[in-house]
Amino acid sequence: MDTLSSAVSIRELRAQLADVLGRAGYGGQRIGITRNGKLAAVVISVEDLEALEAFELAQDTAAYRAAKANDDGTRVSLEELRAEIDAVEAADDDAAGGR
């Protein structure tokens, strides 16, 4: 990841936990934690987490508004949905030779 300030192994994290938390919490650094040489987790500041949550909420709100704007009011009952799924599955079975 290009946005990581640094990376430490889990072994290094155990020895440097206070330092890593300080660098993330007070220095705003994003510190990757690796396991067997692969990125396993990232330590970020509370501010970064809050910004991420705000971004996710904004995306969810935009998706909801778009879905609501495109809603034509048509609804399908559960029974109708099941019947449609059954019909598609039957057609697929017929096309596959009834396997």
PDB file of C-alpha atoms in Angstrom, residues 4-91:
ATOM      1  CA  LEU A   4       1.585   3.268   4.740  1.00  0.00           C
ATOM      2  CA  SER A   5       4.228   5.185   6.646  1.00  0.00           C
ATOM      3  CA  SER A   6       6.069   2.001   7.604  1.00  0.00           C
ATOM      4  CA  ALA A   7       5.606  -1.677   8.344  1.00  0.00           C
ATOM      5  CA  VAL A   8       6.590  -3.877  11.267  1.00  0.00           C
ATOM      6  CA  SER A   9       6.353  -7.597  11.794  1.00  0.00           C
ATOM      7  CA  ILE A  10       4.229  -9.022  14.562  1.00  0.00           C
ATOM      8  CA  ARG A  11       7.413  -9.867  16.438  1.00  0.00           C
ATOM      9  CA  GLU A  12       8.600  -6.242  16.153  1.00  0.00           C
ATOM     10  CA  LEU A  13       5.136  -5.027  17.154  1.00  0.00           C
ATOM     11  CA  ARG A  14       5.327  -6.963  20.405  1.00  0.00           C
ATOM     12  CA  ALA A  15       8.593  -5.222  21.272  1.00  0.00           C
ATOM     13  CA  GLN A  16       7.542  -1.773  20.007  1.00  0.00           C
ATOM     14  CA  LEU A  17       3.818  -1.620  20.768  1.00  0.00           C
ATOM     15  CA  ALA A  18       3.910   1.676  22.675  1.00  0.00           C
ATOM     16  CA  ASP A  19       6.018   3.293  19.954  1.00  0.00           C
ATOM     17  CA  VAL A  20       3.763   2.018  17.152  1.00  0.00           C
ATOM     18  CA  LEU A  21       0.623   3.228  18.935  1.00  0.00           C
ATOM     19  CA  GLY A  22       2.224   6.611  19.590  1.00  0.00           C
ATOM     20  CA  ARG A  23       3.298   7.014  15.964  1.00  0.00           C
ATOM     21  CA  ALA A  24      -0.200   6.168  14.773  1.00  0.00           C
ATOM     22  CA  GLY A  25      -2.151   8.012  17.452  1.00  0.00           C
ATOM     23  CA  TYR A  26      -0.099  11.169  17.782  1.00  0.00           C
ATOM     24  CA  GLY A  27       1.918  11.228  14.573  1.00  0.00           C
ATOM     25  CA  GLY A  28      -0.908  10.235  12.250  1.00  0.00           C
ATOM     26  CA  GLN A  29       1.203   7.494  10.695  1.00  0.00           C
ATOM     27  CA  ARG A  30      -0.360   4.415   9.118  1.00  0.00           C
ATOM     28  CA  ILE A  31       1.692   1.427  10.158  1.00  0.00           C
ATOM     29  CA  GLY A  32       1.362  -1.929   8.445  1.00  0.00           C
ATOM     30  CA  ILE A  33       1.628  -5.073  10.516  1.00  0.00           C
ATOM     31  CA  THR A  34       3.043  -8.048   8.630  1.00  0.00           C
ATOM     32  CA  ARG A  35       2.748 -11.768   9.253  1.00  0.00           C
ATOM     33  CA  ASN A  36       5.122 -14.028   7.336  1.00  0.00           C
ATOM     34  CA  GLY A  37       6.085 -11.063   5.165  1.00  0.00           C
ATOM     35  CA  LYS A  38       2.511 -10.271   4.109  1.00  0.00           C
ATOM     36  CA  LEU A  39       0.421  -7.323   5.242  1.00  0.00           C
ATOM     37  CA  ALA A  40      -2.030  -8.606   7.876  1.00  0.00           C
ATOM     38  CA  ALA A  41      -3.362  -5.433   9.511  1.00  0.00           C
ATOM     39  CA  VAL A  42      -2.856  -1.683   9.735  1.00  0.00           C
ATOM     40  CA  VAL A  43      -2.665   0.525  12.814  1.00  0.00           C
ATOM     41  CA  ILE A  44      -4.229   3.930  12.146  1.00  0.00           C
ATOM     42  CA  SER A  45      -5.178   6.934  14.221  1.00  0.00           C
ATOM     43  CA  VAL A  46      -8.655   7.535  15.580  1.00  0.00           C
ATOM     44  CA  GLU A  47      -8.896  10.493  13.190  1.00  0.00           C
ATOM     45  CA  ASP A  48      -8.219   8.214  10.197  1.00  0.00           C
ATOM     46  CA  LEU A  49     -10.840   5.751  11.427  1.00  0.00           C
ATOM     47  CA  GLU A  50     -13.408   8.522  11.862  1.00  0.00           C
ATOM     48  CA  ALA A  51     -12.639   9.829   8.370  1.00  0.00           C
ATOM     49  CA  LEU A  52     -13.039   6.326   6.933  1.00  0.00           C
ATOM     50  CA  GLU A  53     -16.372   5.872   8.711  1.00  0.00           C
ATOM     51  CA  ALA A  54     -17.586   9.269   7.463  1.00  0.00           C
ATOM     52  CA  PHE A  55     -16.578   8.314   3.904  1.00  0.00           C
ATOM     53  CA  GLU A  56     -18.412   4.987   4.159  1.00  0.00           C
ATOM     54  CA  LEU A  57     -21.514   6.720   5.527  1.00  0.00           C
ATOM     55  CA  ALA A  58     -21.438   9.242   2.682  1.00  0.00           C
ATOM     56  CA  GLN A  59     -21.198   6.401   0.138  1.00  0.00           C
ATOM     57  CA  ASP A  60     -24.064   4.526   1.791  1.00  0.00           C
ATOM     58  CA  THR A  61     -26.201   7.674   1.849  1.00  0.00           C
ATOM     59  CA  ALA A  62     -25.503   8.384  -1.810  1.00  0.00           C
ATOM     60  CA  ALA A  63     -26.344   4.779  -2.766  1.00  0.00           C
ATOM     61  CA  TYR A  64     -29.583   4.948  -0.770  1.00  0.00           C
ATOM     62  CA  ARG A  65     -30.598   8.219  -2.404  1.00  0.00           C
ATOM     63  CA  ALA A  66     -29.834   6.841  -5.876  1.00  0.00           C
ATOM     64  CA  ALA A  67     -31.802   3.673  -5.184  1.00  0.00           C
ATOM     65  CA  LYS A  68     -34.721   5.670  -3.825  1.00  0.00           C
ATOM     66  CA  ALA A  69     -34.680   8.003  -6.841  1.00  0.00           C
ATOM     67  CA  ASN A  70     -34.703   5.006  -9.216  1.00  0.00           C
ATOM     68  CA  ASP A  71     -37.438   3.130  -7.309  1.00  0.00           C
ATOM     69  CA  ASP A  72     -40.462   2.681  -9.547  1.00  0.00           C
ATOM     70  CA  GLY A  73     -42.608   1.379  -6.701  1.00  0.00           C
ATOM     71  CA  THR A  74     -42.860  -2.136  -8.110  1.00  0.00           C
ATOM     72  CA  ARG A  75     -42.693  -4.844  -5.497  1.00  0.00           C
ATOM     73  CA  VAL A  76     -42.399  -8.619  -5.821  1.00  0.00           C
ATOM     74  CA  SER A  77     -43.751 -11.008  -3.211  1.00  0.00           C
ATOM     75  CA  LEU A  78     -41.567 -13.757  -1.817  1.00  0.00           C
ATOM     76  CA  GLU A  79     -43.751 -16.336  -3.532  1.00  0.00           C
ATOM     77  CA  GLU A  80     -43.306 -14.602  -6.902  1.00  0.00           C
ATOM     78  CA  LEU A  81     -39.554 -14.432  -6.394  1.00  0.00           C
ATOM     79  CA  ARG A  82     -39.341 -18.123  -5.493  1.00  0.00           C
ATOM     80  CA  ALA A  83     -41.448 -19.046  -8.536  1.00  0.00           C
ATOM     81  CA  GLU A  84     -39.164 -16.994 -10.795  1.00  0.00           C
ATOM     82  CA  ILE A  85     -36.047 -18.618  -9.332  1.00  0.00           C
ATOM     83  CA  ASP A  86     -37.576 -22.074  -9.728  1.00  0.00           C
ATOM     84  CA  ALA A  87     -38.439 -21.308 -13.369  1.00  0.00           C
ATOM     85  CA  VAL A  88     -34.883 -20.129 -14.109  1.00  0.00           C
ATOM     86  CA  GLU A  89     -33.387 -23.190 -12.430  1.00  0.00           C
ATOM     87  CA  ALA A  90     -35.735 -25.493 -14.388  1.00  0.00           C
ATOM     88  CA  ALA A  91     -34.766 -23.788 -17.652  1.00  0.00           C
TER      89      ALA A  91
END
